[in-house]
XYZ file of N, CA and C in Angstrom:
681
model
N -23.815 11.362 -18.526
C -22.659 10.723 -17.890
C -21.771 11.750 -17.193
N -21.449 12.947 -17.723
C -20.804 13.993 -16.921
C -21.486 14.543 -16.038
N -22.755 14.525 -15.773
C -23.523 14.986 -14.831
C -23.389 13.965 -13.534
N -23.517 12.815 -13.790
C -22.884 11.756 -12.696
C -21.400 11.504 -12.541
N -20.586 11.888 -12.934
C -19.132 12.283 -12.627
C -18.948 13.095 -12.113
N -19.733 14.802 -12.418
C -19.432 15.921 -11.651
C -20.182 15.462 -9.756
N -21.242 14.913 -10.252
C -22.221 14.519 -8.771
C -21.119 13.539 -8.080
N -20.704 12.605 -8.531
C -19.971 11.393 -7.925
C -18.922 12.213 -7.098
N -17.854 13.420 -7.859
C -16.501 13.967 -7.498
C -17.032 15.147 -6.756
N -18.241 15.865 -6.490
C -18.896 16.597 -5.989
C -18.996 16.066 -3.956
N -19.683 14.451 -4.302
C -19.696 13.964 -2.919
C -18.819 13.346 -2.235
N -17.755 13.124 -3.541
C -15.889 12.304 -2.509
C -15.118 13.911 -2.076
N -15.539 15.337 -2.849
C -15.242 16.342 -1.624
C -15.515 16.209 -1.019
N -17.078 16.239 -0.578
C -17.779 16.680 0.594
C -17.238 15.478 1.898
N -17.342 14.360 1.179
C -16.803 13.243 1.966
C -15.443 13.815 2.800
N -14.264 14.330 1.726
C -13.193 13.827 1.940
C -13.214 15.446 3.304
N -14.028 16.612 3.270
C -13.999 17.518 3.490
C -14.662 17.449 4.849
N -15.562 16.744 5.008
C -16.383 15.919 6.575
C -14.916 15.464 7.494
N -14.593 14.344 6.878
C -13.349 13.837 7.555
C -12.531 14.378 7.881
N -12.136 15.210 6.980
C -11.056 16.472 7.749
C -11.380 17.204 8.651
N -12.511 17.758 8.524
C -13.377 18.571 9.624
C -13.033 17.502 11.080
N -13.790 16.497 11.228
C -13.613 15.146 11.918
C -12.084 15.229 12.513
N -11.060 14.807 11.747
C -9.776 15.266 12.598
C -9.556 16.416 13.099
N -9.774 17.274 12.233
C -9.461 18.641 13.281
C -9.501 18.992 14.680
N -11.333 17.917 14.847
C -12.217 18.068 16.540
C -11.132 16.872 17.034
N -10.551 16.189 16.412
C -9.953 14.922 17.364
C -8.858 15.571 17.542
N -8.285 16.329 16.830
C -6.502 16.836 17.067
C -6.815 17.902 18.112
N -7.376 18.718 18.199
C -8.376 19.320 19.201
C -8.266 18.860 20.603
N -9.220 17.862 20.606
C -9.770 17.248 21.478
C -8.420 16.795 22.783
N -7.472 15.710 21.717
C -6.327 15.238 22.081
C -5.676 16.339 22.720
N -4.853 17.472 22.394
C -4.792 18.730 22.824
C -4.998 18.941 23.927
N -6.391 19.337 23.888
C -7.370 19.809 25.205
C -7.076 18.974 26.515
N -7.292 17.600 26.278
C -7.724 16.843 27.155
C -5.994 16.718 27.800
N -4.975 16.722 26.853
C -3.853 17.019 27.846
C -3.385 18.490 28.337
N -3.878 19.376 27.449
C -3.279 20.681 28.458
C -4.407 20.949 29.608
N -5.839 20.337 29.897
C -6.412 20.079 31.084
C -5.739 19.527 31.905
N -4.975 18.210 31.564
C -4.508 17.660 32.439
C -3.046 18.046 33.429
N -2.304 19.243 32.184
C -1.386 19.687 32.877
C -1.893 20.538 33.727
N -2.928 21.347 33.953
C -3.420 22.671 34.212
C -3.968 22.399 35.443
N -4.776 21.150 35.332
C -5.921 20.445 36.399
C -6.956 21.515 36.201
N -7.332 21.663 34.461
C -7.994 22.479 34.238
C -9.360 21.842 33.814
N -10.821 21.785 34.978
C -11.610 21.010 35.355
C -12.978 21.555 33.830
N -12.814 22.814 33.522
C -13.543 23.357 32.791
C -12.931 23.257 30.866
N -12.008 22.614 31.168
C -11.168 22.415 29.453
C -11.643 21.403 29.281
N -11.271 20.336 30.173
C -11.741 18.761 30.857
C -13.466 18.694 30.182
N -14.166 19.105 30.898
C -15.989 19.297 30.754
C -15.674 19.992 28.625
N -15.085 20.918 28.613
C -15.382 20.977 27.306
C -14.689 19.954 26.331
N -13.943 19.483 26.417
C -13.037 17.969 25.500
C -14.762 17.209 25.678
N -15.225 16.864 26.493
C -16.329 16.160 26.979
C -17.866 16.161 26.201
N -17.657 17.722 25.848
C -19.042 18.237 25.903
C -18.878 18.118 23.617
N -18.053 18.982 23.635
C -17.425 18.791 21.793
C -17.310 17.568 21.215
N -17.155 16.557 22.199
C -16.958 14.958 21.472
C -18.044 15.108 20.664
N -19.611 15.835 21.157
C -21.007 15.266 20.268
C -21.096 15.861 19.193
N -19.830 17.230 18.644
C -19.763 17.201 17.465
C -19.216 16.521 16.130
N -18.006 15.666 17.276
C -17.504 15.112 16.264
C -18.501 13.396 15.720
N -19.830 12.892 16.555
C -20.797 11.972 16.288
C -21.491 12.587 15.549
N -21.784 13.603 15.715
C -22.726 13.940 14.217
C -22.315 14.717 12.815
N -20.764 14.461 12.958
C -20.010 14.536 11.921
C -20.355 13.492 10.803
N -19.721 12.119 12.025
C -19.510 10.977 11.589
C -21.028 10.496 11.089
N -22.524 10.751 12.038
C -23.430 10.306 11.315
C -23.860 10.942 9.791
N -23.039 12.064 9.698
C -23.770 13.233 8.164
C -22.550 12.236 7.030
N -21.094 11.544 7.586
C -20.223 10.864 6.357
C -21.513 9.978 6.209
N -21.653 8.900 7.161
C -22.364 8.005 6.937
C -23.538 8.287 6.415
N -24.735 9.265 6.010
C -25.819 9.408 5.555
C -24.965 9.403 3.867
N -24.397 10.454 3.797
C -24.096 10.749 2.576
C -22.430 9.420 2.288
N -22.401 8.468 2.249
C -21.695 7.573 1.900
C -22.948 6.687 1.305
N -23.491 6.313 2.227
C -24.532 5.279 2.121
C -25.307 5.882 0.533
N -25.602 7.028 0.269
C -26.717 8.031 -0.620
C -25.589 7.880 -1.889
N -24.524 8.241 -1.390
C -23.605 7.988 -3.028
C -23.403 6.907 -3.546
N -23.243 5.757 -2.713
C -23.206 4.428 -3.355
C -24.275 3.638 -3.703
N -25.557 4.407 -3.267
C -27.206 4.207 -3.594
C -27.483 4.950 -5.024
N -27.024 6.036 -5.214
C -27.484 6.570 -6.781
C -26.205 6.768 -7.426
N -25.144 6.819 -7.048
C -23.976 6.803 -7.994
C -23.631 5.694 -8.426
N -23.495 4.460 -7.800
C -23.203 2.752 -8.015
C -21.764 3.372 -8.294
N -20.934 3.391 -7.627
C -19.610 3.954 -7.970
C -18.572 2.151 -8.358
N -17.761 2.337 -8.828
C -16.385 0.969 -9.475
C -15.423 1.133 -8.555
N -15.311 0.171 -8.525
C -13.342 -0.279 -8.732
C -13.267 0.458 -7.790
N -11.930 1.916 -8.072
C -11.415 2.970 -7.169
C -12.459 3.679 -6.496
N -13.642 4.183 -7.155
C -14.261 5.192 -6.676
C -14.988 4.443 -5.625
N -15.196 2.872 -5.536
C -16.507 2.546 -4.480
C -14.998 1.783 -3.308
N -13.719 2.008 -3.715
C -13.048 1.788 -2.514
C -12.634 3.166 -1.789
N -13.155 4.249 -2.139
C -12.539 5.645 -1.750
C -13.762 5.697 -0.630
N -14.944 5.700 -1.339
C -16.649 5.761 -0.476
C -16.350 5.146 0.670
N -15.983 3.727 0.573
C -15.962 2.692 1.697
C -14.746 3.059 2.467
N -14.097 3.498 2.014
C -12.838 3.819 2.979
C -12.989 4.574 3.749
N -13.920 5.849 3.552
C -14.316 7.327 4.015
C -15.585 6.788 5.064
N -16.295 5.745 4.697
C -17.130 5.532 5.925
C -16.547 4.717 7.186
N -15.449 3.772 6.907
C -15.081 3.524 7.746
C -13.414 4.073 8.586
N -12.972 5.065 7.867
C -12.057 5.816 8.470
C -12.823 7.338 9.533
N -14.596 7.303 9.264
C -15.281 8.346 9.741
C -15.269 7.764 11.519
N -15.614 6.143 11.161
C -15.894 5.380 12.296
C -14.561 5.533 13.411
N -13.697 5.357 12.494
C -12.217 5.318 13.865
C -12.235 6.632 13.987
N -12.358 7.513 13.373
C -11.635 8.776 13.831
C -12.652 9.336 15.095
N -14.224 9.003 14.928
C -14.847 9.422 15.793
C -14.662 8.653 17.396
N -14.172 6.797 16.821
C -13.145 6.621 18.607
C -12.393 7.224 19.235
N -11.119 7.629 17.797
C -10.059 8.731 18.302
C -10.818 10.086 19.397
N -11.506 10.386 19.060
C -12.610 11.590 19.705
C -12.877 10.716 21.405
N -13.140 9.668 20.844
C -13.316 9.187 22.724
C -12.291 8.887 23.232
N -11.178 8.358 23.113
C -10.235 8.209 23.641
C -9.778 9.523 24.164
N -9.761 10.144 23.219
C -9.616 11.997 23.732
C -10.617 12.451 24.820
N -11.393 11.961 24.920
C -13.145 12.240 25.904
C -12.225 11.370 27.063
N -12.120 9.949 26.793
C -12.052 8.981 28.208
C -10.583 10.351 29.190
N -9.374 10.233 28.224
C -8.744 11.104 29.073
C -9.091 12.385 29.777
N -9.708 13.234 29.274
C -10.885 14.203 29.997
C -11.088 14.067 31.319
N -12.185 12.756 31.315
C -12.744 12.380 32.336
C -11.833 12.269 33.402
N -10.597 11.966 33.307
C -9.270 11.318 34.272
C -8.958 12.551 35.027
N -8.957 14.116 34.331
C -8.519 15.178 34.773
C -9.561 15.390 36.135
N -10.836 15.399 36.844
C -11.506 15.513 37.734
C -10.295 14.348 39.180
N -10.120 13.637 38.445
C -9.953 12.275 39.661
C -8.449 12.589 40.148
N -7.403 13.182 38.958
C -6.212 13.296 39.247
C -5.894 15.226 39.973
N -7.010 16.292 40.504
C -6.962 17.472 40.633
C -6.203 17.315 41.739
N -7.345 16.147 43.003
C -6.534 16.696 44.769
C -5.349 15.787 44.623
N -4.682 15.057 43.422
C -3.741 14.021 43.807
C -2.427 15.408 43.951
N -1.616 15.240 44.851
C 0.147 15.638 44.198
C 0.283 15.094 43.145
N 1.358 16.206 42.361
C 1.325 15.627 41.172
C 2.652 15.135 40.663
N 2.900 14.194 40.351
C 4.124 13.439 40.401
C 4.916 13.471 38.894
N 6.305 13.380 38.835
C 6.906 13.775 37.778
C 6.740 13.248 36.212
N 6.364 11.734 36.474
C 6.367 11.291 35.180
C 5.022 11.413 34.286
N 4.125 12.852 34.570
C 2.968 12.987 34.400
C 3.771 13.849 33.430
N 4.900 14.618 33.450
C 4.952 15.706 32.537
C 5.387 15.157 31.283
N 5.784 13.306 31.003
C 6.041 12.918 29.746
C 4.932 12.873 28.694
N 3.266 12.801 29.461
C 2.578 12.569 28.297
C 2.508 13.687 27.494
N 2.534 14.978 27.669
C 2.137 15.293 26.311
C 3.210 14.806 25.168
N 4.650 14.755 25.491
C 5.107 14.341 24.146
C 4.914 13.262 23.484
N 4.353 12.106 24.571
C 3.713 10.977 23.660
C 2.357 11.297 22.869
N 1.404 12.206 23.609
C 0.114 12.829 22.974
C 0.390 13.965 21.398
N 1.719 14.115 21.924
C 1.786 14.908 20.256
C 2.080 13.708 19.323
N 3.076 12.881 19.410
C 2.979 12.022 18.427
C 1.946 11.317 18.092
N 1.025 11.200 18.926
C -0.458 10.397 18.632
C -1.034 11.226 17.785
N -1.164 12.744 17.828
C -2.305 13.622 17.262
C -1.317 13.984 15.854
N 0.032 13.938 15.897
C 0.673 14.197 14.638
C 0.269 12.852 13.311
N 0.103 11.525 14.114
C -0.388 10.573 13.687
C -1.404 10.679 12.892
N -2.662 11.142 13.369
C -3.825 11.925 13.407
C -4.055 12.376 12.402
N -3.154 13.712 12.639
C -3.151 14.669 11.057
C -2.706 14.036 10.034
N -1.301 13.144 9.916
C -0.966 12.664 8.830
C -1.397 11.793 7.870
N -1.996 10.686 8.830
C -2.987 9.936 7.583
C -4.151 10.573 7.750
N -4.580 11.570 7.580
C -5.778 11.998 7.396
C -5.372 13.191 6.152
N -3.804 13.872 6.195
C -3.703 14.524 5.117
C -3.577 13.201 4.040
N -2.766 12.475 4.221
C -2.585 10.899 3.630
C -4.055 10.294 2.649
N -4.671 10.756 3.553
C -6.366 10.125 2.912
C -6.798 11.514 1.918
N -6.672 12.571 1.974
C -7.239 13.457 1.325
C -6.239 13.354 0.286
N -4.753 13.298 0.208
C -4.347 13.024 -1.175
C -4.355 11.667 -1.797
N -5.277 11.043 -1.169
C -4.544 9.866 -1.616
C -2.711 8.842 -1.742
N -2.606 9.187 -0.928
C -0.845 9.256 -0.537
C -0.357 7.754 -0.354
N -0.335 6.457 -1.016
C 0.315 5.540 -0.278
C 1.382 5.436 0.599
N 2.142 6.294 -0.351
C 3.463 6.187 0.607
C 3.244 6.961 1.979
N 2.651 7.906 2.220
C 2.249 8.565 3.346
C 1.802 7.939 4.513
N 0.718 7.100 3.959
C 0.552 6.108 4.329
C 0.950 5.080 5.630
N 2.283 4.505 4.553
C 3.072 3.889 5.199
C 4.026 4.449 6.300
N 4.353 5.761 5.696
C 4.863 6.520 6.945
C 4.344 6.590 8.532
N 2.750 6.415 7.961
C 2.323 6.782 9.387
C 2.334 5.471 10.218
N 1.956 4.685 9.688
C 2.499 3.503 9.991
C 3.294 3.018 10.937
N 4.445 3.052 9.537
C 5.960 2.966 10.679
C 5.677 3.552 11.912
N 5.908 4.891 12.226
C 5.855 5.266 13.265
C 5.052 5.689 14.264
N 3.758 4.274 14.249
C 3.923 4.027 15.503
C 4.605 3.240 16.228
N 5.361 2.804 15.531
C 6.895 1.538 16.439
C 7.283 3.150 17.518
N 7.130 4.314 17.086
C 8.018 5.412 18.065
C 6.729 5.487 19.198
N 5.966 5.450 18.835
C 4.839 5.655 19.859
C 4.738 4.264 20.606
N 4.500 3.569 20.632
C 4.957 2.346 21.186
C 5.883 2.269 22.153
N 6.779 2.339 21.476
C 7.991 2.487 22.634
C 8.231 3.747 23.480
N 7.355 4.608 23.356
C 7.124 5.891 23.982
C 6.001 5.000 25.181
N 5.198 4.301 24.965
C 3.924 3.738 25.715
C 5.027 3.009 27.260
N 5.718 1.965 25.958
C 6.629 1.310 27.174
C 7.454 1.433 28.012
N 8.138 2.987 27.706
C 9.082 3.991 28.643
C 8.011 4.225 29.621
N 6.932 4.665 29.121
C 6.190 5.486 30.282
C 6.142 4.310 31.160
N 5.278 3.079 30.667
C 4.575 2.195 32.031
C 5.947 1.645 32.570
N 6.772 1.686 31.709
C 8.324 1.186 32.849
C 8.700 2.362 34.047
N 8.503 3.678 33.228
C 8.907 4.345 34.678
C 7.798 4.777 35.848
N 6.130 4.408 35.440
C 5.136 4.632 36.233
C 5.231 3.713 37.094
N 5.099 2.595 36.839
C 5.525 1.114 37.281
C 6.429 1.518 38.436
N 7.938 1.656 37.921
C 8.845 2.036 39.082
C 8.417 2.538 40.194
N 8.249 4.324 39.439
C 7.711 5.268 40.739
C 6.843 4.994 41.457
N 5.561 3.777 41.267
C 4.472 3.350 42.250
C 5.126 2.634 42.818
N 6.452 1.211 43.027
C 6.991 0.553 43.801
C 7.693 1.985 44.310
N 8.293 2.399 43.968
C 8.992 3.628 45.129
C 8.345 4.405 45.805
N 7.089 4.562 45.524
C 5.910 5.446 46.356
C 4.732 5.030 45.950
N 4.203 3.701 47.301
C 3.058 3.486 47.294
C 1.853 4.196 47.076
N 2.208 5.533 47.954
C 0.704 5.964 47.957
C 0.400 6.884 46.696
N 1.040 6.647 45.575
C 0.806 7.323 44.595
C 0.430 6.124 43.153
N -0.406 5.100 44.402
C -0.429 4.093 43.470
C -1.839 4.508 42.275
N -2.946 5.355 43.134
C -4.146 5.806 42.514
C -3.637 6.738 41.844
N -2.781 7.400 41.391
C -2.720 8.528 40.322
C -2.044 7.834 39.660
N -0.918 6.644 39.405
C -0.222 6.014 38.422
C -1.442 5.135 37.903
N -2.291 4.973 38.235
C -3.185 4.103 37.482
C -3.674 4.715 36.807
N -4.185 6.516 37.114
C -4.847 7.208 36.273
C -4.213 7.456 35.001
N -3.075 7.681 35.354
C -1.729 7.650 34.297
C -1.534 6.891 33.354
N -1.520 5.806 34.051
C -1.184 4.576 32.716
C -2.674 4.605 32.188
N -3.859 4.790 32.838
C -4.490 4.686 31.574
C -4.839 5.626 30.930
N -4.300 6.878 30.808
C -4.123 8.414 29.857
C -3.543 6.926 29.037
N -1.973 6.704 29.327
C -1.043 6.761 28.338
C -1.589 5.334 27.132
N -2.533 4.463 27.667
C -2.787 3.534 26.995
C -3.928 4.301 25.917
N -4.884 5.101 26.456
C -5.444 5.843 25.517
C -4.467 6.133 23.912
N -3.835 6.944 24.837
C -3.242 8.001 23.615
C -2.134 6.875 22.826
N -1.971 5.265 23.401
C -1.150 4.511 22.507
C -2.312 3.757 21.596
N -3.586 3.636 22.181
C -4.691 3.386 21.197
C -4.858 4.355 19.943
N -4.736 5.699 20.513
C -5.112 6.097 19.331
C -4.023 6.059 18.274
N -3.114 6.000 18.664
C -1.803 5.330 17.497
C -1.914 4.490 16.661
N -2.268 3.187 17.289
C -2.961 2.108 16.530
C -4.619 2.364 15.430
N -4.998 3.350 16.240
C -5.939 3.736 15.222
C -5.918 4.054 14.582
N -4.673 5.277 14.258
C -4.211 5.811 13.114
C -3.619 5.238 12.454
N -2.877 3.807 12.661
C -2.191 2.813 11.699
C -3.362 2.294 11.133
N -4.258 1.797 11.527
C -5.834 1.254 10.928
C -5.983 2.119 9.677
N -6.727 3.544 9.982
C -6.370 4.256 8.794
C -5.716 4.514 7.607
N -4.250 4.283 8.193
C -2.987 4.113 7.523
C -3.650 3.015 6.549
N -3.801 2.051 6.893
C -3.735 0.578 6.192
C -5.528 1.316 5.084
N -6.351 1.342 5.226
C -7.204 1.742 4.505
C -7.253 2.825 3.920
N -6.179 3.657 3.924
C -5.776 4.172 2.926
C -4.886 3.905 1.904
N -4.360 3.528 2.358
C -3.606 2.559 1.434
C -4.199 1.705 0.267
N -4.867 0.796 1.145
C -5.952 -0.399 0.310
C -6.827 0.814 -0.596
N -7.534 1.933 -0.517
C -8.273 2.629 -1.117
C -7.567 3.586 -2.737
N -6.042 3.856 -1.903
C -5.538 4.454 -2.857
C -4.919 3.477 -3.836
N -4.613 2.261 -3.793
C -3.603 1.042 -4.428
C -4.949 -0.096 -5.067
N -5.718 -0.728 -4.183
C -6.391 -1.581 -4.334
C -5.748 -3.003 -3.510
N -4.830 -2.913 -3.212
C -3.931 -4.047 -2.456
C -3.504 -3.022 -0.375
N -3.161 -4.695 -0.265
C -3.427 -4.558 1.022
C -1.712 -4.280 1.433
N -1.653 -3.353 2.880
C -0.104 -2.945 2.861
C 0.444 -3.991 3.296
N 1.556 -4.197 2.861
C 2.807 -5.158 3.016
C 2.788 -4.903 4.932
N 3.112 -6.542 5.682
C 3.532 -6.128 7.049
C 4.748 -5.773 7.173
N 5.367 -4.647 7.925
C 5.992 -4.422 8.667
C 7.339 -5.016 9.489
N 8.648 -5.208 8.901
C 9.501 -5.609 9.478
C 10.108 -5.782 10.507
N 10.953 -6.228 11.429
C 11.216 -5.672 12.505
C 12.492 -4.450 12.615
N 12.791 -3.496 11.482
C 13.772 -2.514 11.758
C 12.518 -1.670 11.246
N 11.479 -1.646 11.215
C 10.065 -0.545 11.197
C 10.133 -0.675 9.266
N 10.433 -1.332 8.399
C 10.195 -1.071 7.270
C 9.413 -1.699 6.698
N 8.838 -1.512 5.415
C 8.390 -3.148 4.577
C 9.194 -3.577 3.843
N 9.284 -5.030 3.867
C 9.923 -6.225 3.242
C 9.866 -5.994 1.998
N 11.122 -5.844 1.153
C 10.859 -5.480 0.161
C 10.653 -7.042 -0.939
């Protein structure tokens, strides 16, 4: 029996130690794909691009070894909601990785545009996405509910970071038509990087459910839970 306890707590490291690896390439990635974009740096761009395929065969080595622990360990209760949590928090984080890739791609199309002012807001919306990122992912390695919920909450700040931007992209394309093809490229950076927000609330919520066994309370409208 201690030999399958040490094996069981042996593969929720390795698990929990994959996934981290996994954010790192996405916090990375996120990074990259905007200081390319400040730079119109075409070769940062190609590498955000080219690294995404490490973070898929990250995600396929959780999934071999998730599937293998819950095949000879038969894990309970907590331990077979930690497994399941770790295979499917492997799955979003490796989207997070494309969303980071799709913006990439945007840096080639936006090089010969002029480059117009409200381009210099995304990275601070892209840091709060990738701070997102890190947090429920430290959140998942301690097991953190309350952490959790933190990350949560705030994406109400990222959000409303999404809706500043397309309010003032919006504007500046009625004030200057011909900068209607680079505000499109724009808004869809910024919808990226508000996806991956929401992805990280996904997380949020399955960590939660993994560390508690219950599902998180929704969300109020002053960003709290109902107590």
């Amino acid at each position: 029996m201690d030999h399958t306890v040490k094996a069981f707590d042996n593969d929720i490291g390795r698990l929990r130690g994959l996934i981290s690896q996994m954010g790192g390439l996405a916090e990375e990635a996120i990074a990259n794909a905007i200081k390319a974009l400040q730079r119109s740096d075409l070769e940062l761009a190609r590498k955000v691009r080219e690294d995404d395929k490490a973070i898929d065969l990250i995600e396929a080595e959780v999934e071999r070894l998730a599937v293998r622990t819950i095949a000879l360990r038969a894990p309970m209760a907590n331990d077979l909601r930690e497994v399941v949590a770790a295979l499917k928090i492997a799955s979003v984080v490796e989207r997070i990785g494309d969303y980071a890739k799709n913006i990439a791609k945007r840096v080639p199309m936006l090089e010969s545009e002029d480059r117009i002012e409200p381009i210099s807001i995304l990275p601070a919306m892209a840091k709060i996405a990738s701070a997102m990122v890190h947090d429920v992912l430290d959140a998942f390695a301690a097991r953190d509910a309350e952490a959790a919920i933190r990350v949560r909450d705030s994406d109400t700040a990222l959000d409303d970071f999404y809706d500043s931007i397309f309010r003032t992209l919006v504007t500046h394309m009625v004030e200057n038509p011909k900068t209607i093809g680079q505000v499109a490229h724009l808004l869809f950076i910024a919808k990226n990087l508000e996806r991956i927000g929401d992805h990280a609330t996904n997380v949020a919520e399955m960590v939660y459910f993994a560390a508690t066994g219950t599902q998180m309370g929704e969300r109020d409208r002053s960003g709290t839970l109902p107590s």
